Amino acid sequence: MKVLVTGSAGFIGSRVSQVLLERGDEVIGLDILSPYYDVKLKEDRLAKIIDHPNFTEARIDLADRKAVAQLFKDHKPEGVINLAAQAGVRHSLEAPMDYVDSNLVGFVNILEGCRHAGVKHLVYASSSSVYGTNEKMPFSTKDSVDHPISLYAASKRANELMAHTYSHLFRFPTSGLRFFTVYGPWGRPDMAMFLFTKAIMNGDPIDVFNNGKMKRSFTYIDDIVEGVVRTLDAPPSAKPVTEGGQVDPASSTTAPFRIFNIGSDNAVSLMRYIEVLEENLGRKAIKNMMPMQPGDVPATWADVDDLRETVGYHPTTSVEDGIKKFVEWYLDYYKA
């Protein structure tokens, strides 16, 4: 298959691209290498795949309508995995227009490209953030997601609604994946794992929000990538999933459209996460206990039964194993 992967220099996108290339697919990798975080890290991720004979780099901005349209016209991808986005809940409080440009304008450009190129399946990144302050655990795709509490979350929910509209009007299959706290080697420096490790190694305090009373479905990168690729290979139909006579809101009676949670089905406390990190670093963290941050939620926990039943998704990496692998990579990459 010829697959367009957006965000191909990103944490998830670079690994997805690598797996697709290893199995024999052709990959067109779109990434602007934005300076939101360390560009060198992005370049080093890209270096792992850029010389592959089946990889084509497209260093363009997802919000550039003409450039994206030309990319689809030139390459005519059969599948698209859209992972490019302006990430980060807290950054959305400071720079909202970054989210409008990348997550809204950019996503419409992807949808238009898929429409005109006859793409067979679009898989796109949504987020567990869409669940807002939902207190029902675990989070299910059958739950209401109409009250996001950050612009980042709202932009991801908007992506889901736009995808349904295009699937309905133009009949191309779309699958949205609500990611839950991804971590691992080559991860994002703005995420907790990176921030905590750097601070502990430097003897600096770490900020522990909500006084440590947080839980997350921490999900190892390899488990995420497996689910993304499996989803690409299983485009949805318009046949709805029903339960007790009720239509599942994550499917559609009129469109080849599905939404899935993708993450670990085991919620781990933040304090346990820090404890395992301390064990692997051989150092104790200096904890700066802080109140909840605006736009954040105290807990996330993924119900992944639908994805398991549909594509055989089964996350297997424990926090203990995943953190160990991350620390080994971090110490080697930064020569710490």
Short mmCIF file of C-alpha atoms in Angstrom, two decimals:
data_model
loop_
_atom_site.label_atom_id
_atom_site.label_comp_id
_atom_site.label_asym_id
_atom_site.label_seq_id
_atom_site.Cartn_x
_atom_site.Cartn_y
_atom_site.Cartn_z
CA MET A 1 0.00 0.00 0.00
CA LYS A 2 1.06 3.60 -0.57
CA VAL A 3 0.45 5.45 2.71
CA LEU A 4 0.69 9.14 3.55
CA VAL A 5 1.80 9.55 7.18
CA THR A 6 1.56 13.09 8.53
CA GLY A 7 3.73 13.91 11.51
CA SER A 8 6.37 11.50 10.21
CA ALA A 9 9.11 13.11 12.33
CA GLY A 10 6.93 12.94 15.42
CA PHE A 11 7.01 10.47 18.28
CA ILE A 12 4.24 8.18 17.00
CA GLY A 13 4.47 9.06 13.31
CA SER A 14 8.15 8.17 12.93
CA ARG A 15 7.60 4.76 14.49
CA VAL A 16 4.45 4.09 12.44
CA SER A 17 6.37 5.00 9.29
CA GLN A 18 9.19 2.64 10.25
CA VAL A 19 6.81 -0.28 10.82
CA LEU A 20 5.01 0.33 7.52
CA LEU A 21 8.32 0.45 5.64
CA GLU A 22 9.51 -2.74 7.33
CA ARG A 23 6.44 -4.62 6.14
CA GLY A 24 6.86 -3.41 2.55
CA ASP A 25 4.57 -0.40 2.25
CA GLU A 26 5.52 2.82 0.48
CA VAL A 27 5.42 5.85 2.80
CA ILE A 28 5.10 9.53 2.00
CA GLY A 29 6.08 11.33 5.20
CA LEU A 30 4.73 14.84 5.76
CA ASP A 31 6.26 16.96 8.53
CA ILE A 32 7.20 20.63 8.86
CA LEU A 33 9.51 19.95 11.85
CA SER A 34 7.95 22.75 13.87
CA PRO A 35 10.00 24.20 16.76
CA TYR A 36 7.32 23.41 19.38
CA TYR A 37 9.99 21.15 20.89
CA ASP A 38 13.59 20.13 20.10
CA VAL A 39 13.94 19.96 16.31
CA LYS A 40 17.12 17.89 16.61
CA LEU A 41 15.13 15.09 18.24
CA LYS A 42 12.72 15.18 15.30
CA GLU A 43 15.60 15.13 12.82
CA ASP A 44 17.16 12.13 14.60
CA ARG A 45 13.86 10.24 14.46
CA LEU A 46 13.56 11.04 10.76
CA ALA A 47 17.14 9.91 10.15
CA LYS A 48 16.07 6.34 10.97
CA ILE A 49 13.78 6.20 7.92
CA ILE A 50 14.72 8.97 5.50
CA ASP A 51 17.15 6.84 3.44
CA HIS A 52 14.73 3.94 2.99
CA PRO A 53 14.06 3.43 -0.74
CA ASN A 54 10.29 3.38 -0.16
CA PHE A 55 10.21 6.61 1.87
CA THR A 56 9.51 10.02 0.36
CA GLU A 57 9.87 13.12 2.54
CA ALA A 58 7.43 16.04 2.17
CA ARG A 59 8.55 18.91 4.40
CA ILE A 60 5.43 21.05 4.11
CA ASP A 61 2.97 22.67 6.48
CA LEU A 62 -0.30 20.79 6.94
CA ALA A 63 -2.10 24.16 6.96
CA ASP A 64 -0.77 25.03 3.48
CA ARG A 65 -3.82 24.23 1.39
CA LYS A 66 -2.16 24.37 -2.03
CA ALA A 67 0.87 22.34 -0.97
CA VAL A 68 -1.23 19.60 0.63
CA ALA A 69 -3.54 19.40 -2.38
CA GLN A 70 -0.53 19.10 -4.69
CA LEU A 71 0.95 16.35 -2.50
CA PHE A 72 -2.23 14.27 -2.85
CA LYS A 73 -2.32 14.95 -6.60
CA ASP A 74 1.32 13.94 -7.10
CA HIS A 75 1.39 10.80 -4.94
CA LYS A 76 -2.23 9.53 -4.88
CA PRO A 77 -1.94 7.66 -1.56
CA GLU A 78 -4.27 4.72 -0.95
CA GLY A 79 -4.21 5.15 2.82
CA VAL A 80 -3.62 8.13 5.10
CA ILE A 81 -2.55 8.15 8.76
CA ASN A 82 -2.93 11.70 10.10
CA LEU A 83 -0.79 12.13 13.21
CA ALA A 84 0.37 15.71 12.61
CA ALA A 85 -1.16 18.15 15.09
CA GLN A 86 -0.38 20.88 17.53
CA ALA A 87 -0.22 18.86 20.73
CA GLY A 88 -0.42 19.78 24.39
CA VAL A 89 -3.30 20.81 26.62
CA ARG A 90 -1.40 23.54 28.48
CA HIS A 91 0.06 25.12 25.34
CA SER A 92 -3.49 25.59 24.02
CA LEU A 93 -4.12 28.09 26.82
CA GLU A 94 -1.22 30.22 25.58
CA ALA A 95 -1.27 29.85 21.79
CA PRO A 96 -4.79 28.97 20.62
CA MET A 97 -4.22 29.93 16.98
CA ASP A 98 -1.57 27.20 16.67
CA TYR A 99 -4.40 24.70 17.21
CA VAL A 100 -6.71 26.39 14.73
CA ASP A 101 -4.04 26.33 12.00
CA SER A 102 -2.80 22.77 12.50
CA ASN A 103 -5.68 20.84 14.02
CA LEU A 104 -8.61 22.48 12.23
CA VAL A 105 -7.38 24.02 8.97
CA GLY A 106 -4.80 21.27 8.55
CA PHE A 107 -7.35 18.52 9.12
CA VAL A 108 -9.77 19.96 6.56
CA ASN A 109 -6.90 19.97 4.06
CA ILE A 110 -6.38 16.27 4.77
CA LEU A 111 -10.09 15.53 4.34
CA GLU A 112 -10.17 17.43 1.05
CA GLY A 113 -7.09 15.57 -0.15
CA CYS A 114 -8.66 12.20 0.72
CA ARG A 115 -11.89 13.19 -1.02
CA HIS A 116 -10.27 14.15 -4.32
CA ALA A 117 -7.61 11.43 -4.37
CA GLY A 118 -10.01 8.55 -3.73
CA VAL A 119 -8.24 7.46 -0.54
CA LYS A 120 -9.44 4.07 0.66
CA HIS A 121 -9.02 4.71 4.40
CA LEU A 122 -8.14 7.66 6.62
CA VAL A 123 -6.92 6.90 10.15
CA TYR A 124 -6.51 10.00 12.29
CA ALA A 125 -5.41 10.86 15.81
CA SER A 126 -8.02 12.03 18.27
CA SER A 127 -7.40 12.18 22.02
CA SER A 128 -8.63 10.96 25.39
CA SER A 129 -8.91 14.68 26.19
CA VAL A 130 -12.31 14.71 24.46
CA TYR A 131 -13.81 13.00 27.53
CA GLY A 132 -13.34 16.19 29.55
CA THR A 133 -14.35 15.85 33.19
CA ASN A 134 -16.22 12.59 32.65
CA GLU A 135 -16.10 10.70 35.97
CA LYS A 136 -17.39 7.35 34.65
CA MET A 137 -14.50 4.90 34.41
CA PRO A 138 -13.21 3.42 32.21
CA PHE A 139 -13.83 5.92 29.40
CA SER A 140 -15.97 4.34 26.68
CA THR A 141 -16.63 5.52 23.14
CA LYS A 142 -20.30 5.21 24.08
CA ASP A 143 -19.90 8.07 26.59
CA SER A 144 -20.83 11.69 25.89
CA VAL A 145 -17.93 13.87 24.73
CA ASP A 146 -19.74 17.17 24.29
CA HIS A 147 -18.03 19.14 27.05
CA PRO A 148 -14.27 19.47 26.37
CA ILE A 149 -12.31 21.61 28.84
CA SER A 150 -9.39 22.71 26.63
CA LEU A 151 -9.12 24.05 23.11
CA TYR A 152 -6.86 21.09 22.27
CA ALA A 153 -9.65 18.69 23.27
CA ALA A 154 -12.24 20.73 21.37
CA SER A 155 -10.10 20.64 18.23
CA LYS A 156 -9.84 16.85 18.44
CA ARG A 157 -13.58 16.46 18.93
CA ALA A 158 -14.07 18.75 15.94
CA ASN A 159 -11.88 16.39 13.89
CA GLU A 160 -14.20 13.50 14.73
CA LEU A 161 -17.27 15.47 13.63
CA MET A 162 -15.62 16.66 10.42
CA ALA A 163 -14.49 13.12 9.60
CA HIS A 164 -18.03 11.82 9.97
CA THR A 165 -19.34 14.53 7.66
CA TYR A 166 -16.82 13.66 4.92
CA SER A 167 -17.41 9.92 5.34
CA HIS A 168 -21.14 10.53 4.98
CA LEU A 169 -20.93 12.89 2.01
CA PHE A 170 -18.07 11.34 0.04
CA ARG A 171 -18.20 7.70 1.17
CA PHE A 172 -14.55 7.21 2.11
CA PRO A 173 -13.84 5.28 5.34
CA THR A 174 -12.47 7.14 8.36
CA SER A 175 -11.29 5.77 11.71
CA GLY A 176 -10.55 8.05 14.66
CA LEU A 177 -8.23 6.87 17.43
CA ARG A 178 -8.49 8.47 20.87
CA PHE A 179 -4.94 8.17 22.19
CA PHE A 180 -4.26 7.71 25.91
CA THR A 181 -0.94 9.02 27.37
CA VAL A 182 1.72 7.55 25.07
CA TYR A 183 5.30 7.18 26.33
CA GLY A 184 8.51 5.38 25.44
CA PRO A 185 11.86 5.83 23.66
CA TRP A 186 12.04 8.84 21.31
CA GLY A 187 9.08 10.42 23.13
CA ARG A 188 8.05 14.05 23.35
CA PRO A 189 10.13 16.27 25.69
CA ASP A 190 7.03 18.10 26.89
CA MET A 191 5.49 14.93 28.35
CA ALA A 192 5.76 13.89 32.00
CA MET A 193 8.17 10.99 31.45
CA PHE A 194 10.72 13.25 29.75
CA LEU A 195 10.28 16.17 32.16
CA PHE A 196 10.54 13.95 35.24
CA THR A 197 13.61 12.10 34.00
CA LYS A 198 15.50 15.26 33.10
CA ALA A 199 14.67 16.90 36.44
CA ILE A 200 15.58 13.85 38.54
CA MET A 201 18.90 13.45 36.71
CA ASN A 202 19.68 17.14 37.30
CA GLY A 203 18.63 17.06 40.95
CA ASP A 204 15.78 19.48 40.24
CA PRO A 205 12.27 19.19 41.70
CA ILE A 206 9.42 17.74 39.63
CA ASP A 207 5.96 19.33 39.56
CA VAL A 208 3.38 16.77 40.68
CA PHE A 209 -0.05 18.14 39.83
CA ASN A 210 -3.27 17.56 41.77
CA ASN A 211 -0.97 16.67 44.68
CA GLY A 212 -0.24 13.36 43.00
CA LYS A 213 -3.86 12.23 42.92
CA MET A 214 -3.76 11.41 39.22
CA LYS A 215 -4.27 8.22 37.22
CA ARG A 216 -3.53 7.60 33.57
CA SER A 217 -3.74 4.81 31.01
CA PHE A 218 0.00 5.08 30.34
CA THR A 219 0.54 3.33 27.00
CA TYR A 220 3.86 2.15 25.58
CA ILE A 221 4.68 3.33 22.06
CA ASP A 222 4.95 -0.14 20.48
CA ASP A 223 1.44 -1.05 21.68
CA ILE A 224 0.08 2.16 20.18
CA VAL A 225 1.81 1.64 16.83
CA GLU A 226 0.52 -1.91 16.54
CA GLY A 227 -3.03 -0.64 17.04
CA VAL A 228 -2.62 2.14 14.49
CA VAL A 229 -1.36 -0.21 11.77
CA ARG A 230 -4.03 -2.83 12.54
CA THR A 231 -6.68 -0.13 12.25
CA LEU A 232 -5.32 1.05 8.88
CA ASP A 233 -5.76 -2.50 7.58
CA ALA A 234 -9.42 -2.68 8.69
CA PRO A 235 -11.47 0.14 7.11
CA PRO A 236 -14.99 0.46 8.53
CA SER A 237 -18.28 0.07 6.72
CA ALA A 238 -21.54 1.96 7.28
CA LYS A 239 -22.99 -0.94 9.25
CA PRO A 240 -23.59 0.40 12.78
CA VAL A 241 -22.66 -1.33 16.00
CA THR A 242 -25.74 -1.57 18.22
CA GLU A 243 -26.29 -2.45 21.84
CA GLY A 244 -29.74 -2.97 23.31
CA GLY A 245 -31.31 -1.37 20.26
CA GLN A 246 -29.23 1.80 20.66
CA VAL A 247 -26.86 2.94 17.94
CA ASP A 248 -23.26 3.20 19.09
CA PRO A 249 -22.20 6.90 18.86
CA ALA A 250 -18.76 5.74 17.75
CA SER A 251 -20.19 4.26 14.53
CA SER A 252 -22.64 5.50 11.92
CA THR A 253 -25.73 4.26 10.10
CA THR A 254 -24.95 6.50 7.11
CA ALA A 255 -21.18 6.52 6.80
CA PRO A 256 -18.10 4.22 6.85
CA PHE A 257 -16.98 5.80 10.10
CA ARG A 258 -15.65 4.52 13.43
CA ILE A 259 -14.05 5.92 16.58
CA PHE A 260 -11.93 3.82 18.94
CA ASN A 261 -10.05 4.27 22.19
CA ILE A 262 -6.44 3.20 21.89
CA GLY A 263 -4.36 2.82 25.02
CA SER A 264 -3.62 0.62 27.98
CA ASP A 265 -6.71 -0.83 29.63
CA ASN A 266 -5.01 -0.48 33.03
CA ALA A 267 -5.00 2.90 34.81
CA VAL A 268 -1.82 3.50 36.85
CA SER A 269 -1.42 6.13 39.55
CA LEU A 270 1.00 8.98 38.88
CA MET A 271 2.82 8.24 42.13
CA ARG A 272 3.46 4.63 41.02
CA TYR A 273 4.70 5.96 37.67
CA ILE A 274 7.19 8.19 39.48
CA GLU A 275 8.21 5.36 41.82
CA VAL A 276 9.10 3.06 38.90
CA LEU A 277 11.05 5.87 37.26
CA GLU A 278 13.00 6.44 40.49
CA GLU A 279 13.83 2.73 40.67
CA ASN A 280 15.21 2.71 37.13
CA LEU A 281 17.20 5.92 37.56
CA GLY A 282 18.51 4.89 40.96
CA ARG A 283 17.59 8.32 42.33
CA LYS A 284 14.79 9.84 44.37
CA ALA A 285 12.66 12.63 42.96
CA ILE A 286 12.24 15.92 44.78
CA LYS A 287 8.48 16.36 44.56
CA ASN A 288 6.87 19.77 44.28
CA MET A 289 3.20 19.05 45.03
CA MET A 290 0.96 21.32 42.95
CA PRO A 291 -2.79 21.92 42.43
CA MET A 292 -4.58 20.77 39.29
CA GLN A 293 -3.66 22.66 36.15
CA PRO A 294 -6.36 24.37 34.04
CA GLY A 295 -7.61 22.09 31.27
CA ASP A 296 -6.25 18.92 32.94
CA VAL A 297 -8.25 16.00 34.34
CA PRO A 298 -7.54 13.83 37.40
CA ALA A 299 -7.87 10.46 35.67
CA THR A 300 -8.04 8.72 32.31
CA TRP A 301 -8.74 5.04 31.80
CA ALA A 302 -9.36 3.43 28.42
CA ASP A 303 -12.05 0.90 27.54
CA VAL A 304 -10.50 -0.70 24.45
CA ASP A 305 -12.95 -3.59 24.01
CA ASP A 306 -14.18 -2.28 20.63
CA LEU A 307 -10.66 -2.04 19.19
CA ARG A 308 -9.77 -5.44 20.61
CA GLU A 309 -12.85 -7.04 19.03
CA THR A 310 -12.46 -5.25 15.68
CA VAL A 311 -8.72 -5.53 14.95
CA GLY A 312 -7.33 -7.81 17.69
CA TYR A 313 -5.63 -4.98 19.56
CA HIS A 314 -4.02 -6.14 22.79
CA PRO A 315 -1.60 -3.86 24.69
CA THR A 316 0.95 -5.99 26.52
CA THR A 317 3.70 -3.71 27.84
CA SER A 318 3.59 -3.03 31.58
CA VAL A 319 4.60 0.32 33.03
CA GLU A 320 7.56 -1.43 34.68
CA ASP A 321 8.87 -2.75 31.35
CA GLY A 322 8.04 0.40 29.39
CA ILE A 323 9.73 2.80 31.78
CA LYS A 324 12.82 0.58 31.89
CA LYS A 325 13.09 0.76 28.09
CA PHE A 326 12.58 4.52 28.11
CA VAL A 327 15.28 5.10 30.72
CA GLU A 328 17.75 2.92 28.83
CA TRP A 329 17.10 4.92 25.66
CA TYR A 330 17.26 8.30 27.46
CA LEU A 331 20.58 7.57 29.16
CA ASP A 332 22.07 6.41 25.87
CA TYR A 333 20.68 9.23 23.69
CA TYR A 334 21.66 12.02 26.07
CA LYS A 335 24.82 10.25 27.30
CA ALA A 336 23.56 10.93 30.84
#
